[in-house]
PDB file of C-alpha atoms in Angstrom:
ATOM      1  CA  UNK A   1       0.000   0.000   0.000  1.00  0.00           C
ATOM      2  CA  UNK A   2       1.197   3.506  -0.706  1.00  0.00           C
ATOM      3  CA  UNK A   3       0.475   6.934   0.598  1.00  0.00           C
ATOM      4  CA  UNK A   4       1.487  10.398  -0.562  1.00  0.00           C
ATOM      5  CA  UNK A   5       2.253  12.240   2.633  1.00  0.00           C
ATOM      6  CA  UNK A   6       3.800  15.443   1.203  1.00  0.00           C
ATOM      7  CA  UNK A   7       4.259  17.315  -2.064  1.00  0.00           C
ATOM      8  CA  UNK A   8       7.684  15.674  -2.405  1.00  0.00           C
ATOM      9  CA  UNK A   9       7.746  13.357  -5.447  1.00  0.00           C
ATOM     10  CA  UNK A  10       7.342   9.719  -4.575  1.00  0.00           C
ATOM     11  CA  UNK A  11       5.225   7.547  -2.346  1.00  0.00           C
ATOM     12  CA  UNK A  12       5.323   6.208   1.163  1.00  0.00           C
ATOM     13  CA  UNK A  13       5.268   2.450   0.643  1.00  0.00           C
ATOM     14  CA  UNK A  14       3.772   0.361   3.400  1.00  0.00           C
ATOM     15  CA  UNK A  15       4.869  -3.255   3.579  1.00  0.00           C
ATOM     16  CA  UNK A  16       2.361  -5.855   4.832  1.00  0.00           C
ATOM     17  CA  UNK A  17       4.717  -6.408   7.787  1.00  0.00           C
ATOM     18  CA  UNK A  18       3.986  -2.862   8.979  1.00  0.00           C
ATOM     19  CA  UNK A  19       7.224  -1.180   7.919  1.00  0.00           C
ATOM     20  CA  UNK A  20       7.195   1.858   5.634  1.00  0.00           C
ATOM     21  CA  UNK A  21       9.615   4.014   3.662  1.00  0.00           C
ATOM     22  CA  UNK A  22       9.598   6.749   1.025  1.00  0.00           C
ATOM     23  CA  UNK A  23      10.234   5.625  -2.537  1.00  0.00           C
ATOM     24  CA  UNK A  24      10.530   7.875  -5.578  1.00  0.00           C
ATOM     25  CA  UNK A  25      10.648   5.787  -8.781  1.00  0.00           C
ATOM     26  CA  UNK A  26      11.119   8.927 -10.872  1.00  0.00           C
ATOM     27  CA  UNK A  27       8.217   8.320 -13.281  1.00  0.00           C
ATOM     28  CA  UNK A  28       4.456   7.984 -13.110  1.00  0.00           C
ATOM     29  CA  UNK A  29       4.389   4.605 -14.843  1.00  0.00           C
ATOM     30  CA  UNK A  30       6.845   3.133 -12.332  1.00  0.00           C
ATOM     31  CA  UNK A  31       4.686   4.365  -9.448  1.00  0.00           C
ATOM     32  CA  UNK A  32       2.058   1.838 -10.519  1.00  0.00           C
ATOM     33  CA  UNK A  33       4.372  -1.136  -9.992  1.00  0.00           C
ATOM     34  CA  UNK A  34       4.386  -1.279  -6.158  1.00  0.00           C
ATOM     35  CA  UNK A  35       0.610  -1.906  -6.152  1.00  0.00           C
ATOM     36  CA  UNK A  36       1.253  -5.608  -6.799  1.00  0.00           C
ATOM     37  CA  UNK A  37       2.473  -7.596  -9.757  1.00  0.00           C
ATOM     38  CA  UNK A  38       2.844 -10.976 -11.430  1.00  0.00           C
ATOM     39  CA  UNK A  39       3.923 -14.152  -9.651  1.00  0.00           C
ATOM     40  CA  UNK A  40       5.159 -13.666  -6.080  1.00  0.00           C
ATOM     41  CA  UNK A  41       4.517  -9.926  -6.355  1.00  0.00           C
ATOM     42  CA  UNK A  42       0.805 -10.699  -6.061  1.00  0.00           C
ATOM     43  CA  UNK A  43       1.476 -10.776  -2.299  1.00  0.00           C
ATOM     44  CA  UNK A  44       1.513  -6.958  -2.438  1.00  0.00           C
ATOM     45  CA  UNK A  45      -1.733  -6.600  -4.417  1.00  0.00           C
ATOM     46  CA  UNK A  46      -3.807  -3.551  -3.451  1.00  0.00           C
ATOM     47  CA  UNK A  47      -5.839  -2.943  -6.632  1.00  0.00           C
ATOM     48  CA  UNK A  48      -8.911  -4.947  -5.733  1.00  0.00           C
ATOM     49  CA  UNK A  49     -11.775  -2.561  -6.477  1.00  0.00           C
ATOM     50  CA  UNK A  50     -12.432   0.776  -8.211  1.00  0.00           C
ATOM     51  CA  UNK A  51     -11.805   2.818  -5.061  1.00  0.00           C
ATOM     52  CA  UNK A  52      -8.281   1.359  -4.890  1.00  0.00           C
ATOM     53  CA  UNK A  53      -7.375   2.669  -8.341  1.00  0.00           C
ATOM     54  CA  UNK A  54      -8.848   6.077  -7.499  1.00  0.00           C
ATOM     55  CA  UNK A  55      -6.777   6.122  -4.309  1.00  0.00           C
ATOM     56  CA  UNK A  56      -3.637   5.256  -6.262  1.00  0.00           C
ATOM     57  CA  UNK A  57      -4.293   8.213  -8.598  1.00  0.00           C
ATOM     58  CA  UNK A  58      -4.655  10.529  -5.605  1.00  0.00           C
ATOM     59  CA  UNK A  59      -1.340   9.312  -4.163  1.00  0.00           C
ATOM     60  CA  UNK A  60       0.579   9.339  -7.446  1.00  0.00           C
ATOM     61  CA  UNK A  61       2.613  12.197  -8.896  1.00  0.00           C
ATOM     62  CA  UNK A  62      -0.338  13.299 -11.030  1.00  0.00           C
ATOM     63  CA  UNK A  63      -0.850  16.883  -9.821  1.00  0.00           C
ATOM     64  CA  UNK A  64      -3.717  19.212  -9.155  1.00  0.00           C
ATOM     65  CA  UNK A  65      -6.154  17.160  -7.144  1.00  0.00           C
ATOM     66  CA  UNK A  66      -7.027  14.481  -9.669  1.00  0.00           C
ATOM     67  CA  UNK A  67      -9.716  12.190  -8.237  1.00  0.00           C
ATOM     68  CA  UNK A  68     -10.513  14.676  -5.488  1.00  0.00           C
ATOM     69  CA  UNK A  69     -13.458  17.042  -5.394  1.00  0.00           C
ATOM     70  CA  UNK A  70     -16.855  17.047  -7.016  1.00  0.00           C
ATOM     71  CA  UNK A  71     -15.889  18.108 -10.522  1.00  0.00           C
ATOM     72  CA  UNK A  72     -12.667  16.219 -11.018  1.00  0.00           C
ATOM     73  CA  UNK A  73     -13.465  12.816  -9.626  1.00  0.00           C
ATOM     74  CA  UNK A  74     -12.441   9.759 -11.592  1.00  0.00           C
ATOM     75  CA  UNK A  75     -15.070   7.258 -12.615  1.00  0.00           C
ATOM     76  CA  UNK A  76     -13.556   3.776 -12.504  1.00  0.00           C
ATOM     77  CA  UNK A  77     -15.232   0.469 -13.284  1.00  0.00           C
ATOM     78  CA  UNK A  78     -14.361  -3.026 -12.105  1.00  0.00           C
ATOM     79  CA  UNK A  79     -13.262  -3.871 -15.649  1.00  0.00           C
ATOM     80  CA  UNK A  80     -10.853  -0.938 -15.619  1.00  0.00           C
ATOM     81  CA  UNK A  81      -9.334  -2.207 -12.362  1.00  0.00           C
ATOM     82  CA  UNK A  82      -8.638  -5.534 -14.094  1.00  0.00           C
ATOM     83  CA  UNK A  83      -7.093  -3.597 -17.003  1.00  0.00           C
ATOM     84  CA  UNK A  84      -4.935  -1.660 -14.520  1.00  0.00           C
ATOM     85  CA  UNK A  85      -3.591  -4.906 -13.075  1.00  0.00           C
ATOM     86  CA  UNK A  86      -2.881  -6.244 -16.566  1.00  0.00           C
ATOM     87  CA  UNK A  87      -1.052  -3.044 -17.563  1.00  0.00           C
ATOM     88  CA  UNK A  88       0.912  -3.043 -14.318  1.00  0.00           C
ATOM     89  CA  UNK A  89       2.000  -6.660 -14.742  1.00  0.00           C
ATOM     90  CA  UNK A  90       3.045  -5.953 -18.333  1.00  0.00           C
ATOM     91  CA  UNK A  91       5.015  -2.918 -17.144  1.00  0.00           C
ATOM     92  CA  UNK A  92       6.823  -5.052 -14.570  1.00  0.00           C
ATOM     93  CA  UNK A  93       7.971  -7.494 -17.237  1.00  0.00           C
ATOM     94  CA  UNK A  94       8.804  -4.781 -19.771  1.00  0.00           C
ATOM     95  CA  UNK A  95      10.802  -2.739 -17.276  1.00  0.00           C
ATOM     96  CA  UNK A  96      12.704  -5.672 -15.816  1.00  0.00           C
ATOM     97  CA  UNK A  97      13.444  -6.839 -19.347  1.00  0.00           C
ATOM     98  CA  UNK A  98      14.643  -3.363 -20.292  1.00  0.00           C
ATOM     99  CA  UNK A  99      17.043  -3.369 -17.332  1.00  0.00           C
ATOM    100  CA  UNK A 100      18.432  -6.736 -18.490  1.00  0.00           C
ATOM    101  CA  UNK A 101      18.627  -5.623 -22.116  1.00  0.00           C
ATOM    102  CA  UNK A 102      16.024  -8.202 -23.174  1.00  0.00           C
ATOM    103  CA  UNK A 103      13.570  -7.503 -26.027  1.00  0.00           C
ATOM    104  CA  UNK A 104       9.986  -6.748 -24.971  1.00  0.00           C
ATOM    105  CA  UNK A 105       7.517  -9.608 -24.984  1.00  0.00           C
ATOM    106  CA  UNK A 106       4.938  -9.179 -27.768  1.00  0.00           C
ATOM    107  CA  UNK A 107       1.933  -9.663 -25.488  1.00  0.00           C
ATOM    108  CA  UNK A 108       3.219  -7.129 -22.956  1.00  0.00           C
ATOM    109  CA  UNK A 109       4.072  -4.688 -25.729  1.00  0.00           C
ATOM    110  CA  UNK A 110       0.549  -5.035 -27.115  1.00  0.00           C
ATOM    111  CA  UNK A 111      -0.958  -4.434 -23.657  1.00  0.00           C
ATOM    112  CA  UNK A 112       1.064  -1.236 -23.263  1.00  0.00           C
ATOM    113  CA  UNK A 113       0.381   0.062 -26.768  1.00  0.00           C
ATOM    114  CA  UNK A 114      -3.327  -0.744 -26.601  1.00  0.00           C
ATOM    115  CA  UNK A 115      -3.632   1.265 -23.380  1.00  0.00           C
ATOM    116  CA  UNK A 116      -1.611   4.164 -24.830  1.00  0.00           C
ATOM    117  CA  UNK A 117      -3.832   4.281 -27.941  1.00  0.00           C
ATOM    118  CA  UNK A 118      -6.891   5.326 -25.947  1.00  0.00           C
ATOM    119  CA  UNK A 119      -7.718   8.953 -25.034  1.00  0.00           C
ATOM    120  CA  UNK A 120      -5.713  10.063 -21.981  1.00  0.00           C
ATOM    121  CA  UNK A 121      -6.759  12.320 -19.136  1.00  0.00           C
ATOM    122  CA  UNK A 122      -7.099  15.931 -20.259  1.00  0.00           C
ATOM    123  CA  UNK A 123      -5.295  18.812 -18.569  1.00  0.00           C
ATOM    124  CA  UNK A 124      -6.724  22.331 -18.718  1.00  0.00           C
ATOM    125  CA  UNK A 125      -5.640  25.847 -17.846  1.00  0.00           C
ATOM    126  CA  UNK A 126      -7.633  27.512 -15.062  1.00  0.00           C
ATOM    127  CA  UNK A 127      -8.673  31.170 -14.865  1.00  0.00           C
ATOM    128  CA  UNK A 128      -6.030  31.900 -12.238  1.00  0.00           C
ATOM    129  CA  UNK A 129      -3.252  30.500 -14.415  1.00  0.00           C
ATOM    130  CA  UNK A 130      -3.104  27.131 -12.706  1.00  0.00           C
ATOM    131  CA  UNK A 131      -3.355  23.632 -14.078  1.00  0.00           C
ATOM    132  CA  UNK A 132      -6.192  21.216 -13.410  1.00  0.00           C
ATOM    133  CA  UNK A 133      -7.738  18.084 -14.843  1.00  0.00           C
ATOM    134  CA  UNK A 134     -10.854  18.231 -16.968  1.00  0.00           C
ATOM    135  CA  UNK A 135     -13.918  16.657 -15.410  1.00  0.00           C
ATOM    136  CA  UNK A 136     -15.089  13.274 -16.633  1.00  0.00           C
ATOM    137  CA  UNK A 137     -11.845  11.383 -16.199  1.00  0.00           C
ATOM    138  CA  UNK A 138     -12.132   7.611 -16.407  1.00  0.00           C
ATOM    139  CA  UNK A 139      -9.992   4.658 -15.411  1.00  0.00           C
ATOM    140  CA  UNK A 140      -9.289   4.105 -19.112  1.00  0.00           C
ATOM    141  CA  UNK A 141      -8.020   7.675 -19.451  1.00  0.00           C
ATOM    142  CA  UNK A 142      -5.851   7.213 -16.370  1.00  0.00           C
ATOM    143  CA  UNK A 143      -4.306   4.024 -17.764  1.00  0.00           C
ATOM    144  CA  UNK A 144      -3.695   5.698 -21.123  1.00  0.00           C
ATOM    145  CA  UNK A 145      -1.846   8.489 -19.315  1.00  0.00           C
ATOM    146  CA  UNK A 146       0.257   5.921 -17.465  1.00  0.00           C
ATOM    147  CA  UNK A 147       0.981   3.944 -20.647  1.00  0.00           C
ATOM    148  CA  UNK A 148       1.985   7.056 -22.581  1.00  0.00           C
ATOM    149  CA  UNK A 149       4.330   7.972 -19.743  1.00  0.00           C
ATOM    150  CA  UNK A 150       5.919   4.527 -20.099  1.00  0.00           C
ATOM    151  CA  UNK A 151       6.379   4.994 -23.852  1.00  0.00           C
ATOM    152  CA  UNK A 152       8.033   8.348 -23.176  1.00  0.00           C
ATOM    153  CA  UNK A 153      10.260   6.806 -20.505  1.00  0.00           C
ATOM    154  CA  UNK A 154      11.423   3.834 -22.599  1.00  0.00           C
ATOM    155  CA  UNK A 155      12.174   6.052 -25.599  1.00  0.00           C
ATOM    156  CA  UNK A 156      13.423   9.161 -23.816  1.00  0.00           C
ATOM    157  CA  UNK A 157      16.689  10.616 -22.600  1.00  0.00           C
ATOM    158  CA  UNK A 158      16.622   8.683 -19.324  1.00  0.00           C
ATOM    159  CA  UNK A 159      15.867   5.252 -20.791  1.00  0.00           C
ATOM    160  CA  UNK A 160      19.437   4.130 -20.049  1.00  0.00           C
ATOM    161  CA  UNK A 161      18.958   5.116 -16.408  1.00  0.00           C
ATOM    162  CA  UNK A 162      16.098   2.740 -15.655  1.00  0.00           C
ATOM    163  CA  UNK A 163      17.446   0.471 -12.945  1.00  0.00           C
ATOM    164  CA  UNK A 164      16.622  -2.169 -10.387  1.00  0.00           C
ATOM    165  CA  UNK A 165      17.464  -1.562  -6.750  1.00  0.00           C
ATOM    166  CA  UNK A 166      20.979  -2.776  -5.952  1.00  0.00           C
ATOM    167  CA  UNK A 167      19.833  -4.837  -2.970  1.00  0.00           C
ATOM    168  CA  UNK A 168      19.749  -8.572  -3.691  1.00  0.00           C
ATOM    169  CA  UNK A 169      16.365  -8.980  -1.997  1.00  0.00           C
ATOM    170  CA  UNK A 170      14.568  -5.975  -3.545  1.00  0.00           C
ATOM    171  CA  UNK A 171      12.891  -5.841  -6.972  1.00  0.00           C
ATOM    172  CA  UNK A 172      11.805  -2.200  -6.950  1.00  0.00           C
ATOM    173  CA  UNK A 173      12.501  -0.368 -10.199  1.00  0.00           C
ATOM    174  CA  UNK A 174      13.265   3.305 -10.715  1.00  0.00           C
ATOM    175  CA  UNK A 175      14.650   5.788 -13.201  1.00  0.00           C
ATOM    176  CA  UNK A 176      17.651   7.705 -11.917  1.00  0.00           C
ATOM    177  CA  UNK A 177      16.932  11.357 -12.671  1.00  0.00           C
ATOM    178  CA  UNK A 178      19.740  12.688 -10.463  1.00  0.00           C
ATOM    179  CA  UNK A 179      22.410  14.811 -12.137  1.00  0.00           C
ATOM    180  CA  UNK A 180      25.342  12.474 -11.335  1.00  0.00           C
ATOM    181  CA  UNK A 181      23.365   9.379 -12.328  1.00  0.00           C
ATOM    182  CA  UNK A 182      24.768   7.257  -9.510  1.00  0.00           C
ATOM    183  CA  UNK A 183      21.615   6.180  -7.682  1.00  0.00           C
ATOM    184  CA  UNK A 184      21.824   2.518  -6.596  1.00  0.00           C
ATOM    185  CA  UNK A 185      18.995   2.013  -4.144  1.00  0.00           C
ATOM    186  CA  UNK A 186      15.218   2.191  -4.232  1.00  0.00           C
ATOM    187  CA  UNK A 187      15.516   4.345  -1.121  1.00  0.00           C
ATOM    188  CA  UNK A 188      18.405   5.392   1.101  1.00  0.00           C
ATOM    189  CA  UNK A 189      15.897   5.116   3.938  1.00  0.00           C
ATOM    190  CA  UNK A 190      15.494   1.389   3.303  1.00  0.00           C
ATOM    191  CA  UNK A 191      17.952  -0.546   1.147  1.00  0.00           C
ATOM    192  CA  UNK A 192      20.647   2.129   1.143  1.00  0.00           C
ATOM    193  CA  UNK A 193      20.673   2.244   4.934  1.00  0.00           C
ATOM    194  CA  UNK A 194      20.721  -1.545   5.170  1.00  0.00           C
ATOM    195  CA  UNK A 195      23.745  -1.635   2.869  1.00  0.00           C
ATOM    196  CA  UNK A 196      25.529   0.921   5.037  1.00  0.00           C
ATOM    197  CA  UNK A 197      24.827  -1.133   8.153  1.00  0.00           C
ATOM    198  CA  UNK A 198      26.123  -4.330   6.508  1.00  0.00           C
ATOM    199  CA  UNK A 199      29.280  -2.544   5.299  1.00  0.00           C
ATOM    200  CA  UNK A 200      29.895  -1.130   8.776  1.00  0.00           C
ATOM    201  CA  UNK A 201      29.516  -4.528  10.378  1.00  0.00           C
ATOM    202  CA  UNK A 202      31.860  -6.054   7.793  1.00  0.00           C
ATOM    203  CA  UNK A 203      34.519  -3.428   8.589  1.00  0.00           C
ATOM    204  CA  UNK A 204      34.177  -4.117  12.297  1.00  0.00           C
ATOM    205  CA  UNK A 205      34.497  -7.845  11.713  1.00  0.00           C
ATOM    206  CA  UNK A 206      37.557  -7.350   9.501  1.00  0.00           C
ATOM    207  CA  UNK A 207      39.123  -5.142  12.157  1.00  0.00           C
ATOM    208  CA  UNK A 208      38.738  -7.859  14.788  1.00  0.00           C
ATOM    209  CA  UNK A 209      40.590 -10.425  12.711  1.00  0.00           C
TER     210      UNK A 209
END
């Protein structure tokens, strides 16, 4: 489960064991992945009903109150929740394959492209010069927006910076948008800190020998 606690990009991921940490995957499409996934990742499934997909939209990096308020609320059907899970699972396989340098699977590619071909959510300019989402957004429009973001990511300037967390027991994926391009961990708060602790213990052990 995730939660957007501040305006800082990224999500607060909550593990079923009760632990939590902030994770910024660097792209909207990669924010969908921690909601569950194929195979053993189904353990983390949170997209079970329409309200869950609406909640994800509220917690994502999509700005300007999408899914909140009377005029901007998303309308999501049960079928669109199933489509969200299918797109997410395809994105997992496509992104992990991209990291390994493997060609995309044709079925996953078709799932992504089919979603991207549909009308996306529509942004509009407000009278006070702000940005908002047009009313009437649907789950299909949300998924199209996510899929188009994935196409932009895989074909854009940061495509070579899509990475898996460096921890051996973590599968989280992110795009490194930092200037030096040296990000290794899903989060310094979680895997980065664990690596520091292990390295410190190893130095202490080596010093005792």
